[in-house]
PDB file of C-alpha atoms in Angstrom:
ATOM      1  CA  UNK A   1     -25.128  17.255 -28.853  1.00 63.00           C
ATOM      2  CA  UNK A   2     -25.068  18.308 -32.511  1.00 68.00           C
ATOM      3  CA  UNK A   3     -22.150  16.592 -34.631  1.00 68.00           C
ATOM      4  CA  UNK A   4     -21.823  15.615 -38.655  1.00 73.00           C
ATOM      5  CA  UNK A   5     -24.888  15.269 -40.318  1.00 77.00           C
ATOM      6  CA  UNK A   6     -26.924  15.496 -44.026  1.00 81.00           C
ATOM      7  CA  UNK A   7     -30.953  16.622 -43.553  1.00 85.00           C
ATOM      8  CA  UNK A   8     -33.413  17.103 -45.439  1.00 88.00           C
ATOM      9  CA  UNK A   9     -33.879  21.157 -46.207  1.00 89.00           C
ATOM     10  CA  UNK A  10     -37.023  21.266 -43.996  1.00 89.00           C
ATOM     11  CA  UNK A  11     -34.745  20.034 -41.258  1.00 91.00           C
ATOM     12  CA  UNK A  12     -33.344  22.325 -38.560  1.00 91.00           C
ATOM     13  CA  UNK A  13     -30.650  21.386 -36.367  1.00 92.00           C
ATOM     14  CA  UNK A  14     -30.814  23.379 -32.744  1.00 92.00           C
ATOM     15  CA  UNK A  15     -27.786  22.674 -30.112  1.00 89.00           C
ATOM     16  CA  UNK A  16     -27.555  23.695 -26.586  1.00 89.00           C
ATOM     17  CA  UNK A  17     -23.672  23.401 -27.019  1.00 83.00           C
ATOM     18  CA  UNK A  18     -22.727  20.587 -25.706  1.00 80.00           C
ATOM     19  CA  UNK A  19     -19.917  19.552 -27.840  1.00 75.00           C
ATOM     20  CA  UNK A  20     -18.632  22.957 -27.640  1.00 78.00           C
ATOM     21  CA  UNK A  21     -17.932  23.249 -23.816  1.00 76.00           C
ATOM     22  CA  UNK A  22     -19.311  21.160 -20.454  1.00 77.00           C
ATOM     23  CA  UNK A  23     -21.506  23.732 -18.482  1.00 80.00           C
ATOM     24  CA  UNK A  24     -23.938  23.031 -15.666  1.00 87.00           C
ATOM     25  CA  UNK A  25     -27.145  21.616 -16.130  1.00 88.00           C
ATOM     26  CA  UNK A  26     -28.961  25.049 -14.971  1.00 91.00           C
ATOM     27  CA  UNK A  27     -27.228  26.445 -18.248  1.00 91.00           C
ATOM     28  CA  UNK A  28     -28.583  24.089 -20.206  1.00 90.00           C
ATOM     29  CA  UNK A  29     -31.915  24.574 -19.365  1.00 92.00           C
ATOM     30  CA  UNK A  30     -31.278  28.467 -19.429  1.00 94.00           C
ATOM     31  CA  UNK A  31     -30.411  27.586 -23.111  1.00 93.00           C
ATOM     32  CA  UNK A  32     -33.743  24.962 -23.521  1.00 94.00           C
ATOM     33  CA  UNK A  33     -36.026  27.707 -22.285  1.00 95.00           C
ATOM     34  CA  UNK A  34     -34.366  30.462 -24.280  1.00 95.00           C
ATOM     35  CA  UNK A  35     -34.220  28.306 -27.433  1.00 95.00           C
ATOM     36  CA  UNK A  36     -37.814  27.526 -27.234  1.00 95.00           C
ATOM     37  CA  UNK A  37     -39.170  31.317 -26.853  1.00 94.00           C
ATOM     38  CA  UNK A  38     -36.980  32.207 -30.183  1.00 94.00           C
ATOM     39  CA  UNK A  39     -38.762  28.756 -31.748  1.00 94.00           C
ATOM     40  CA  UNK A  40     -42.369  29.872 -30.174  1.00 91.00           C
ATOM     41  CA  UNK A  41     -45.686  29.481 -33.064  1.00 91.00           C
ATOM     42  CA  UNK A  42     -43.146  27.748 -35.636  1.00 93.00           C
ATOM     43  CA  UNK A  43     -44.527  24.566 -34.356  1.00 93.00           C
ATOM     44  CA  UNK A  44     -47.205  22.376 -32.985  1.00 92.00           C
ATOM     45  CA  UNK A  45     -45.856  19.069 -32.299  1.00 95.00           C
ATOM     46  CA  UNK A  46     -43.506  17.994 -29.838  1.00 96.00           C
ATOM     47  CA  UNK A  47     -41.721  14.454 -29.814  1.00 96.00           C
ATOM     48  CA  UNK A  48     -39.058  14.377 -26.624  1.00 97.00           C
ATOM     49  CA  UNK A  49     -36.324  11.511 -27.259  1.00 95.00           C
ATOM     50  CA  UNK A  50     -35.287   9.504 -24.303  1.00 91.00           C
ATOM     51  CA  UNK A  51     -35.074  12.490 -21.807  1.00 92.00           C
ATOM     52  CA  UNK A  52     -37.740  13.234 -19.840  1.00 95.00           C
ATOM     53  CA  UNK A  53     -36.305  16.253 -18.338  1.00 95.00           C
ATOM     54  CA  UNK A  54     -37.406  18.376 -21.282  1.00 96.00           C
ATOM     55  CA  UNK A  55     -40.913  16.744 -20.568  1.00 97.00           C
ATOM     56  CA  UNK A  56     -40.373  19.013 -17.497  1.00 96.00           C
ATOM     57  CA  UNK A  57     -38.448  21.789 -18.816  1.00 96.00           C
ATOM     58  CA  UNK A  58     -40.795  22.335 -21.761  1.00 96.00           C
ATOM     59  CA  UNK A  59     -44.551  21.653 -20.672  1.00 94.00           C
ATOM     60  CA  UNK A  60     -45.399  24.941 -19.862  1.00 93.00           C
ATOM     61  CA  UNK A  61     -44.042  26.115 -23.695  1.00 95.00           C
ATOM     62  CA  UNK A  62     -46.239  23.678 -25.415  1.00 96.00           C
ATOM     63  CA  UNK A  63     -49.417  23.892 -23.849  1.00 93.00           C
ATOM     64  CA  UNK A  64     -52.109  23.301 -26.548  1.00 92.00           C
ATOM     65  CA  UNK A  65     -49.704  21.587 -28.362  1.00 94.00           C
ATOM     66  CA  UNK A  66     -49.617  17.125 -29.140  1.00 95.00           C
ATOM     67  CA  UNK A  67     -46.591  16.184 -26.759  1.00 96.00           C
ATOM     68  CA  UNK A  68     -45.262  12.701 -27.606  1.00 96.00           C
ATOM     69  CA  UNK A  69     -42.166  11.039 -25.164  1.00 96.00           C
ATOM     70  CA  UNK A  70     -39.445   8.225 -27.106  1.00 95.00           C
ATOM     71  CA  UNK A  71     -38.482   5.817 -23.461  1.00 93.00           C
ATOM     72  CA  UNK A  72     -37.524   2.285 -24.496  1.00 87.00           C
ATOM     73  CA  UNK A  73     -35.187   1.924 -21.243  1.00 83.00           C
ATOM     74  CA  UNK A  74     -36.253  -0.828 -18.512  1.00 80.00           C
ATOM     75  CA  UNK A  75     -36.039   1.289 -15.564  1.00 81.00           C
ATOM     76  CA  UNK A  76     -38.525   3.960 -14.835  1.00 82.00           C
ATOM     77  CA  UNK A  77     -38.909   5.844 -11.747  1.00 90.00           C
ATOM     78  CA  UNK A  78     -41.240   8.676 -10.585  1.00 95.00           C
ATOM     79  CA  UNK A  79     -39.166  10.649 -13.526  1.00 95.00           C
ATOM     80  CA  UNK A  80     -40.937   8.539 -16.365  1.00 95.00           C
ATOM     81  CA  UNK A  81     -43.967   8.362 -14.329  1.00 96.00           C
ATOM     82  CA  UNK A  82     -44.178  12.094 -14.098  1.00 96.00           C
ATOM     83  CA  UNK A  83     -43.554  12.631 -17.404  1.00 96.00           C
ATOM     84  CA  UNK A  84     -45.962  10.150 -18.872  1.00 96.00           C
ATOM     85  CA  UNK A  85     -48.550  11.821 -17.128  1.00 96.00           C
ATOM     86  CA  UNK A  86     -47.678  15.202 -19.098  1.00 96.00           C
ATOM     87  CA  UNK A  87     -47.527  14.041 -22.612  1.00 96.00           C
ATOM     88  CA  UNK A  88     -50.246  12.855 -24.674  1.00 95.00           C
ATOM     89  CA  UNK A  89     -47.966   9.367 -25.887  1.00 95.00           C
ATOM     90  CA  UNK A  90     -45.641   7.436 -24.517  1.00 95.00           C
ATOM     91  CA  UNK A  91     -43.747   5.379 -27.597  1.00 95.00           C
ATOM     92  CA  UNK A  92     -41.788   2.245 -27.006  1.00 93.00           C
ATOM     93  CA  UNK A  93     -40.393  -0.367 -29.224  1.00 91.00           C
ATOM     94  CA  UNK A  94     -39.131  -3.192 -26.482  1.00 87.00           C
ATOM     95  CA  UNK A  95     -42.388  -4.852 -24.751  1.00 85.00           C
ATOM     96  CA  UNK A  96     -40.395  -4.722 -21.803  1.00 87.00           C
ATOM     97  CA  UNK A  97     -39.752  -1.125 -21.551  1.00 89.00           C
ATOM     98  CA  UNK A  98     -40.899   0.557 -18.258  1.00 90.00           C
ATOM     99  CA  UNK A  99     -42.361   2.786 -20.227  1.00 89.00           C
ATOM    100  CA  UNK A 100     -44.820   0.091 -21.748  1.00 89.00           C
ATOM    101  CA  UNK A 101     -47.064  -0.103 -18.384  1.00 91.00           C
ATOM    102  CA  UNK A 102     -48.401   3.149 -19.031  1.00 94.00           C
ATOM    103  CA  UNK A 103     -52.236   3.650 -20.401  1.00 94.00           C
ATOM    104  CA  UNK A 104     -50.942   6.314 -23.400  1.00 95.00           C
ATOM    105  CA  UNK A 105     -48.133   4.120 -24.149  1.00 95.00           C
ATOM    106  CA  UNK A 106     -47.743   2.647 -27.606  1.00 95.00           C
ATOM    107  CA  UNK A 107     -45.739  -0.101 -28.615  1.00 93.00           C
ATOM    108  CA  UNK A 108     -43.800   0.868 -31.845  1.00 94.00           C
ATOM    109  CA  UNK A 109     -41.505  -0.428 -34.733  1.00 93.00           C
ATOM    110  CA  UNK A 110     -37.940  -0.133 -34.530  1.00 93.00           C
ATOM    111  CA  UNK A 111     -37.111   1.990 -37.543  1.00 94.00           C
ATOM    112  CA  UNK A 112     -34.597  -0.266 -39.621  1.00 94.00           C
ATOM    113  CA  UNK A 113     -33.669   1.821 -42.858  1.00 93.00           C
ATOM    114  CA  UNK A 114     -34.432  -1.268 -45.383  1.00 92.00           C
ATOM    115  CA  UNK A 115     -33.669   0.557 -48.074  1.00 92.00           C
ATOM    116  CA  UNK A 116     -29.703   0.818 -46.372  1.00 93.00           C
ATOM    117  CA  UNK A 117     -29.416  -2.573 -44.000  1.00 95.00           C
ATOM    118  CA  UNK A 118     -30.548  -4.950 -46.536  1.00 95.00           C
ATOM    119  CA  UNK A 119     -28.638  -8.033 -48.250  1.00 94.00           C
ATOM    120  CA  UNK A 120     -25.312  -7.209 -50.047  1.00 94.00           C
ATOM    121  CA  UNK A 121     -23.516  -8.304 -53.299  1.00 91.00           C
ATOM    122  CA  UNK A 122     -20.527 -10.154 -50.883  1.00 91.00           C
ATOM    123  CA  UNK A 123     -19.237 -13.597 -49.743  1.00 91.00           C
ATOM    124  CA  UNK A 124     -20.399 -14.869 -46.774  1.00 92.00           C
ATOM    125  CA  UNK A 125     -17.531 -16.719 -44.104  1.00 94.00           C
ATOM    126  CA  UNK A 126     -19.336 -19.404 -42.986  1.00 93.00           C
ATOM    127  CA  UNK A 127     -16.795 -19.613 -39.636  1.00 95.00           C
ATOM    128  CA  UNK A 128     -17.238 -15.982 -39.260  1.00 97.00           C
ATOM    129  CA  UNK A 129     -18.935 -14.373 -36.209  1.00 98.00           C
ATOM    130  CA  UNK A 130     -19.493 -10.568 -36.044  1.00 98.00           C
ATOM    131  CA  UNK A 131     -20.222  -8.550 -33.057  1.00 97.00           C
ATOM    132  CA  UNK A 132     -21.120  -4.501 -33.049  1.00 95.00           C
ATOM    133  CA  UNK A 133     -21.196  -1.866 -29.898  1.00 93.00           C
ATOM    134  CA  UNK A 134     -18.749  -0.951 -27.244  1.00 94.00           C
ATOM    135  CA  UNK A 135     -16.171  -2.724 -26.335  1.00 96.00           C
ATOM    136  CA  UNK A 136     -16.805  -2.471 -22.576  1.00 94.00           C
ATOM    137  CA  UNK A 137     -17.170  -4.129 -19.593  1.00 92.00           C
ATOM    138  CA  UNK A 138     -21.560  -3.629 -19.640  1.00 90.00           C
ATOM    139  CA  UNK A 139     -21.471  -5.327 -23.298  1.00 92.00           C
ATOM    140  CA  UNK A 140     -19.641  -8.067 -21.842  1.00 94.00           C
ATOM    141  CA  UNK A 141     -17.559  -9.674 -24.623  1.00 97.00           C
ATOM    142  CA  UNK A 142     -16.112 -12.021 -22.133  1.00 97.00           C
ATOM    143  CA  UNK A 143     -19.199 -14.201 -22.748  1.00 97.00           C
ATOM    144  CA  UNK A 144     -19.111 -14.068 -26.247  1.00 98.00           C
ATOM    145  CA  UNK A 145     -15.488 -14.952 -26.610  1.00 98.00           C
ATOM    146  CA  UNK A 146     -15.230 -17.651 -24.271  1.00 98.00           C
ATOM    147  CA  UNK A 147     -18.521 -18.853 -26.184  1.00 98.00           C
ATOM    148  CA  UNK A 148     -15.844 -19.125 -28.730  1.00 98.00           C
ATOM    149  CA  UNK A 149     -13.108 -20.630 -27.501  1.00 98.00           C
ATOM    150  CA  UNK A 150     -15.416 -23.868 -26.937  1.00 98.00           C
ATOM    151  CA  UNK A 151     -17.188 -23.044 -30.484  1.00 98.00           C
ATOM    152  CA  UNK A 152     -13.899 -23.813 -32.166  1.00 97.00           C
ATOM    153  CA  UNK A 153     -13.344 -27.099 -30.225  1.00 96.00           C
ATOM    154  CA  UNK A 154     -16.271 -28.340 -33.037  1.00 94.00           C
ATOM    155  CA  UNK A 155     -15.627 -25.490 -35.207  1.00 96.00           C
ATOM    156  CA  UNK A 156     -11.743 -24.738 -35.502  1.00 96.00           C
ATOM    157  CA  UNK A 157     -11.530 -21.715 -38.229  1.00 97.00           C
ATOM    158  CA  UNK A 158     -14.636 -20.067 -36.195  1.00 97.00           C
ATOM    159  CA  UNK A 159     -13.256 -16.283 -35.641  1.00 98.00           C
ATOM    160  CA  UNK A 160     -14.871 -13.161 -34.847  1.00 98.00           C
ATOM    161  CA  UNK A 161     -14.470  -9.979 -35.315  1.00 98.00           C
ATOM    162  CA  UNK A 162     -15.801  -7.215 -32.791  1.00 98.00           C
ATOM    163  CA  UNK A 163     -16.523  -3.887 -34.483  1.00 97.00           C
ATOM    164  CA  UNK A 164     -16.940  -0.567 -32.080  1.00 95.00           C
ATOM    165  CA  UNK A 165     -15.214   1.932 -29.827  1.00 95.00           C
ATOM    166  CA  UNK A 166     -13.111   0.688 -27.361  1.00 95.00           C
ATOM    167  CA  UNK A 167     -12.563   0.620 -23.455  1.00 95.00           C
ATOM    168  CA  UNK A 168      -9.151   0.462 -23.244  1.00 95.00           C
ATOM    169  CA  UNK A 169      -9.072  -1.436 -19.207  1.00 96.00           C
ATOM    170  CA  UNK A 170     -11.499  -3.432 -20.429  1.00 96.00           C
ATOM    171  CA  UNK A 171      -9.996  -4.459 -23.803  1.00 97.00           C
ATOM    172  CA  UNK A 172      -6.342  -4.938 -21.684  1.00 97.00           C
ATOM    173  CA  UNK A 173      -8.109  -7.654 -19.684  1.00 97.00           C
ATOM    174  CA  UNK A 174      -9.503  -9.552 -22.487  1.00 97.00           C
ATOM    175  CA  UNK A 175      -6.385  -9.544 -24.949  1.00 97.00           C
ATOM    176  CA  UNK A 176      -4.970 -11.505 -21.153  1.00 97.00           C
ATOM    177  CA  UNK A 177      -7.660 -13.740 -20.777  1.00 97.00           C
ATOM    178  CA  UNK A 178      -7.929 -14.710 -24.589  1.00 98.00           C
ATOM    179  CA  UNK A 179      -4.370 -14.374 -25.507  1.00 97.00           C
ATOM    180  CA  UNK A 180      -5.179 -17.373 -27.256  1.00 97.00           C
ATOM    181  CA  UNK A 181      -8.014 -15.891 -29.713  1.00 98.00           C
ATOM    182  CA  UNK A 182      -6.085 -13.082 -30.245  1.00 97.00           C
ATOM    183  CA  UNK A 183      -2.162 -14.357 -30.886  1.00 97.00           C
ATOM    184  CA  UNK A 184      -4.000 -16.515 -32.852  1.00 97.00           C
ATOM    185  CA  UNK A 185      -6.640 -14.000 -35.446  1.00 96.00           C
ATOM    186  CA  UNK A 186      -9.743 -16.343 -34.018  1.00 98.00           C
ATOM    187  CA  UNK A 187     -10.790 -12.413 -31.947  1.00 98.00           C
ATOM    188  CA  UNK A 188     -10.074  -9.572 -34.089  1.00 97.00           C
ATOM    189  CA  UNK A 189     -10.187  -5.561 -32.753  1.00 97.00           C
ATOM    190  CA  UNK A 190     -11.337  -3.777 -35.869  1.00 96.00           C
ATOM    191  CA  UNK A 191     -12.874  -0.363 -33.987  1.00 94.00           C
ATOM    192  CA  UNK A 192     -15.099   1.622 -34.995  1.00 94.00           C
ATOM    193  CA  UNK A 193     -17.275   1.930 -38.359  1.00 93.00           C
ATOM    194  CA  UNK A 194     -19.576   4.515 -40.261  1.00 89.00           C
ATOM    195  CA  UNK A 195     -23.294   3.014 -39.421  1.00 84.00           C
ATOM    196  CA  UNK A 196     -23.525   3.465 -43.418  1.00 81.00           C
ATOM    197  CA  UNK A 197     -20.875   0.890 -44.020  1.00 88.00           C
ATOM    198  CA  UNK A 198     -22.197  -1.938 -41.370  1.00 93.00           C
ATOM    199  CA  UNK A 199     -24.674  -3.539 -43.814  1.00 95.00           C
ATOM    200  CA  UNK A 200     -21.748  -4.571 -45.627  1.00 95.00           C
ATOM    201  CA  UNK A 201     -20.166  -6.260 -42.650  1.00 96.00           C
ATOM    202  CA  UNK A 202     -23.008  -7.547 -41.286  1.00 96.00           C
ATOM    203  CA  UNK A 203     -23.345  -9.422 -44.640  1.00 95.00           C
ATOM    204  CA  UNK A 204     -20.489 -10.689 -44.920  1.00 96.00           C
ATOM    205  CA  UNK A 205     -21.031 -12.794 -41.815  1.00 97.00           C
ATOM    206  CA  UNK A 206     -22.421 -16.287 -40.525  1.00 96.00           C
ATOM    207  CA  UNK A 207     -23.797 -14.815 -37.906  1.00 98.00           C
ATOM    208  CA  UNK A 208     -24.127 -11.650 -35.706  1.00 98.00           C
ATOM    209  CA  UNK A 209     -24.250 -12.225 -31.806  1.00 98.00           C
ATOM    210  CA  UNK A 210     -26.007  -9.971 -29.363  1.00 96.00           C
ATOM    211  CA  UNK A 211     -25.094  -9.935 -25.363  1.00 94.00           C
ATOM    212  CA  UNK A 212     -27.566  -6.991 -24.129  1.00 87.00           C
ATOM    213  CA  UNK A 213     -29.586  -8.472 -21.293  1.00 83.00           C
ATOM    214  CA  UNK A 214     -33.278  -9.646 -21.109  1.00 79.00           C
ATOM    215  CA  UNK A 215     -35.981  -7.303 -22.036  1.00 75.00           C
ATOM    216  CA  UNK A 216     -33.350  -5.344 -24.320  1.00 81.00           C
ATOM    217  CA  UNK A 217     -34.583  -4.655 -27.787  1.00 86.00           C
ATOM    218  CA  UNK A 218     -31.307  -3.906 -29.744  1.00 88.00           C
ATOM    219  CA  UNK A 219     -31.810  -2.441 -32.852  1.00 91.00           C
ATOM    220  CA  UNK A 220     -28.903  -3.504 -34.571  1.00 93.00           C
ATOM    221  CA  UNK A 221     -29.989  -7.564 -34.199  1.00 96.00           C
ATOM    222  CA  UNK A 222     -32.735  -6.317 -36.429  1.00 96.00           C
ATOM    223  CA  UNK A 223     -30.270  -4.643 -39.047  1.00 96.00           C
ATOM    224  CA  UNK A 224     -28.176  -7.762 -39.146  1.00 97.00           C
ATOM    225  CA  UNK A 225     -31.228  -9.573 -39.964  1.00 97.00           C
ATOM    226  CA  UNK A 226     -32.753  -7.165 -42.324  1.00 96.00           C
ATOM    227  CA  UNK A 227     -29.208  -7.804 -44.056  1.00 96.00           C
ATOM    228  CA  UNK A 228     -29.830 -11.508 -43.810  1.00 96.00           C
ATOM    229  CA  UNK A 229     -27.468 -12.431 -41.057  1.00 97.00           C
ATOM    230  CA  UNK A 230     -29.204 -14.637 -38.246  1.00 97.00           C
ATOM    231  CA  UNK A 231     -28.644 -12.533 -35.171  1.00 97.00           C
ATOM    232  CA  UNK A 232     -27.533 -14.432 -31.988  1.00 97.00           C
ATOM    233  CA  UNK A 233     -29.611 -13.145 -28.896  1.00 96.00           C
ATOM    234  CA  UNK A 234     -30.207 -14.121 -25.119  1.00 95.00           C
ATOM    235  CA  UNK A 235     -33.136 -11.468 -24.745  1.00 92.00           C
ATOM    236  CA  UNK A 236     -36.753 -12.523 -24.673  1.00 90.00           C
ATOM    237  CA  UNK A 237     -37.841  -9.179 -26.186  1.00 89.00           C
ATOM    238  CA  UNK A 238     -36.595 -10.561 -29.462  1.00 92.00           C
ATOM    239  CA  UNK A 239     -39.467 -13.549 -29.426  1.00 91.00           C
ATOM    240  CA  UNK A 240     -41.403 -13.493 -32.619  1.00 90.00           C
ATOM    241  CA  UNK A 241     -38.669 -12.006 -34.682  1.00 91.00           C
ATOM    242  CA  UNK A 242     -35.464 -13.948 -33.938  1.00 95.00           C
ATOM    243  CA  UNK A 243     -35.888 -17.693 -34.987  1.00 96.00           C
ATOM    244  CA  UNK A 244     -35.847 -20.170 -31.958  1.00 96.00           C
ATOM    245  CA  UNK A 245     -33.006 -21.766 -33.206  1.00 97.00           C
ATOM    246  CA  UNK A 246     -30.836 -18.463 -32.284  1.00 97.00           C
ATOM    247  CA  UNK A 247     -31.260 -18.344 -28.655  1.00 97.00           C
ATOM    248  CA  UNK A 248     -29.063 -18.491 -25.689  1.00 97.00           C
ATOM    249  CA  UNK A 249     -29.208 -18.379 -21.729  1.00 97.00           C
ATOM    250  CA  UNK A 250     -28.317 -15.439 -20.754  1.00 95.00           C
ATOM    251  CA  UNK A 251     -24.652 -14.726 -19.782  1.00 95.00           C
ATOM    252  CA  UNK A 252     -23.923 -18.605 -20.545  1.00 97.00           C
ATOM    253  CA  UNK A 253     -20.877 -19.350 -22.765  1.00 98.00           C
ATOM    254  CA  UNK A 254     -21.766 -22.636 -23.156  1.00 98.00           C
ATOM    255  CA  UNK A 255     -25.557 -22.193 -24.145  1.00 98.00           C
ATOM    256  CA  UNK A 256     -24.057 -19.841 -26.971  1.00 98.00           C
ATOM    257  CA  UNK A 257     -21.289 -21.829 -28.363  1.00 98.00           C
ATOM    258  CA  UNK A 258     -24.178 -24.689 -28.421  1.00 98.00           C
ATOM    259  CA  UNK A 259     -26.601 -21.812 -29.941  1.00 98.00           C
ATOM    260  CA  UNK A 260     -23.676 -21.383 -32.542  1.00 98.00           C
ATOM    261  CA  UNK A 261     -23.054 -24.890 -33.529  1.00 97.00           C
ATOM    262  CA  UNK A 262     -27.042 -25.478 -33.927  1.00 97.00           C
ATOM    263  CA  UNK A 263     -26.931 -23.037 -36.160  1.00 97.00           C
ATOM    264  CA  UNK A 264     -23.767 -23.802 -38.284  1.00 96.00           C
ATOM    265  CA  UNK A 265     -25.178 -27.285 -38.615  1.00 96.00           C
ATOM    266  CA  UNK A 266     -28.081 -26.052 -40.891  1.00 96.00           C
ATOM    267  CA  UNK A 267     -28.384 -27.256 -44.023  1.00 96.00           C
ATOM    268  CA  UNK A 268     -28.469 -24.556 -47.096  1.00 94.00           C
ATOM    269  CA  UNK A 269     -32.046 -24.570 -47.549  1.00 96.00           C
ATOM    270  CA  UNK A 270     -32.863 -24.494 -43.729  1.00 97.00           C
ATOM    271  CA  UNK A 271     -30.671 -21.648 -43.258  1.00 95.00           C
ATOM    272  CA  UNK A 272     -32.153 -19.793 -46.217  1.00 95.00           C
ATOM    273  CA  UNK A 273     -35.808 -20.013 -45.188  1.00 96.00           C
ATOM    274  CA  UNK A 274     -35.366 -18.819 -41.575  1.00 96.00           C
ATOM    275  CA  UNK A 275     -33.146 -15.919 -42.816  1.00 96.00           C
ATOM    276  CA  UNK A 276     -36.101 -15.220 -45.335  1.00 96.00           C
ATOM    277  CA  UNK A 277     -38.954 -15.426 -42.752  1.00 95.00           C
ATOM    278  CA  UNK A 278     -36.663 -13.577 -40.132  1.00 96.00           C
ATOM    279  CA  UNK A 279     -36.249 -10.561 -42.747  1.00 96.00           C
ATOM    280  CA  UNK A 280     -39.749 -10.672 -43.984  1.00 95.00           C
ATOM    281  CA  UNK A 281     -40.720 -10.276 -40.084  1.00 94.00           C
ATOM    282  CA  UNK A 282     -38.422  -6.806 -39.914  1.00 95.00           C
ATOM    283  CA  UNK A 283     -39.399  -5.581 -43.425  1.00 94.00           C
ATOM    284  CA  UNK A 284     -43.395  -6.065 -42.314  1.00 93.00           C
ATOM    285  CA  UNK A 285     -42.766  -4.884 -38.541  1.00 93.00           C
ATOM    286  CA  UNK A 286     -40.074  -2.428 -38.081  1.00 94.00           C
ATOM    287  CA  UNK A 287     -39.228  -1.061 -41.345  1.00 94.00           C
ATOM    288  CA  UNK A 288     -38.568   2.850 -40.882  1.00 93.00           C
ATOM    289  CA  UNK A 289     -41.528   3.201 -43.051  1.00 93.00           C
ATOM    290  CA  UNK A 290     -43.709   1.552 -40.710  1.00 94.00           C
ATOM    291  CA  UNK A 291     -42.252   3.748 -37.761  1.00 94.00           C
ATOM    292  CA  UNK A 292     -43.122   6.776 -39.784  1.00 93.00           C
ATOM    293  CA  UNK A 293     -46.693   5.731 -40.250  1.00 93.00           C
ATOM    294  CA  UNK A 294     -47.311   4.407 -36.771  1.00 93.00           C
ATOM    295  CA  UNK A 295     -45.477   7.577 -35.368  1.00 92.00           C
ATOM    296  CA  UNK A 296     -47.535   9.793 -37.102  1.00 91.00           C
ATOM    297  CA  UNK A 297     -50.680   7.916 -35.884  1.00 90.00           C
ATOM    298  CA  UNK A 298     -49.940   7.811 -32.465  1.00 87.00           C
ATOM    299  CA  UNK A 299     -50.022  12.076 -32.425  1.00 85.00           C
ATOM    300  CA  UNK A 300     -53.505  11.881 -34.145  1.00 77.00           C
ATOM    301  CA  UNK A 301     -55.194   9.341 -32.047  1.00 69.00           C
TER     302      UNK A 301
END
């Protein structure tokens, strides 16, 4: 799917034409196999993204060839397990990706552009909580803003402000369940936003809060912290990177409006040195930088 973009001059863009028209999926590979004959000797690397049906579609193409596979999901299936056993690497970032268990797999950095998510020249809201992705039922918001109905019993100006596309069903049920947040400017709709303008946002928050469940390795909790913004997470994948301090139980209001107050009850200088060993930790670990290198390695190993 092949929309807006600015690359480099040695960057080609190729699109099977999916945002043109929906076809069938025998079409697409029609297209796949067609695209890679025309494409044929220009190359000699092959890095598949999240879809191992082009594992299948393209093996016999790139015989000869280093064949690298991008699966950070938690389920597998004989799919991934197929396709691991076709390509020379299987990359990861989350530990608990299915895709981890394999004996080519390779545990990798995120990729956080430091030199775009980093800290900006704007006031931070100390009350203010700031949440990014979907507004949908599988992101469930619910949590977070019932976390923050009983946040602002302790906290009264707490607010947040939920930043992404919406689900409209979804949304209809919240603005009735939190009438009160909403009537009131404590939950705030503000849709989508350029990823190039998030840093700013992200830094001009408290806090950023994460709902995706355990063994998820999100990478925007480690953009809000590479622009020094605690991030707020439940998942266990985060260990190592995320202070202890900014924890929850999973899918536990409570747990996070506690999680919340622990952390707005930090003095200046605490707060300060876990947001500077928290950002050191992405700069040293998942800088894009650090990708690149590690990405590269992993094909010449």
């Amino acid at each position: 799917l092949e929309g807006t973009h600015n690359l480099p001059a040695n960057v080609q863009v190729y699109s099977l034409g999916k945002e043109k028209s929906a076809v069938s999926k025998s079409t697409y590979a029609l297209r796949f196999w067609k695209l890679l004959r025309q494409l044929r000797g220009s190359y000699d690397t092959v890095l598949v993204h999240m879809n191992t049906e082009y594992v299948f579609l393209g093996t016999s193409f790139w015989r000869g060839m280093k064949i690298g596979l991008w699966y950070n999901h938690q389920a597998g299936g004989w799919k991934l397990a197929t396709a691991a056993r076709l390509v020379d690497t299987v990359f990861h970032t989350s530990p608990y990706a299915a895709s981890g268990r394999f004996k080519n797999s390779r545990q990798m950095p995120a990729g956080i552009d430091t030199e775009v998510f980093k800290p900006q020249n704007t006031s931070r809201d100390a009350d203010s909580i700031y949440f990014q992705g979907r507004i949908a039922r599988s992101k469930r918001i619910h949590i977070l803003l019932e976390a923050v109905r009983l946040y602002r019993q302790k906290a009264p100006r707490a607010h947040v402000d939920l930043v992404g596309p919406v689900e409209n069903s979804y949304v209809d049920e919240l603005k009735s369940s939190f009438q009160d947040l909403f009537e009131s400017g404590a939950a705030q709709l503000v849709g989508p936003v350029p990823n190039a303008q998030t840093s700013v946002l992200y830094a001009a928050h408290a806090v950023s809060v994460n709902l995706t469940a355990a063994g998820n390795f999100d990478k925007s909790v480690l953009e809000s912290i590479a622009c020094g913004t605690l991030a707020v997470v439940s998942s266990p994948a985060f260990k190592g990177v995320v202070p202890d301090i900014c924890f929850f139980k999973e899918n536990d209001p409570s747990s996070l409006a506690t999680t919340l107050q622990n952390i707005r009850a930090l003095s200046v200088e605490e707060r300060a040195a876990l947001v500077e060993e928290a950002r050191n930790s992405v700069m040293e670990k998942h800088s894009l930088k650090r990708m690149a290198k590690e990405l590269h390695a992993g094909f010449i190993s």
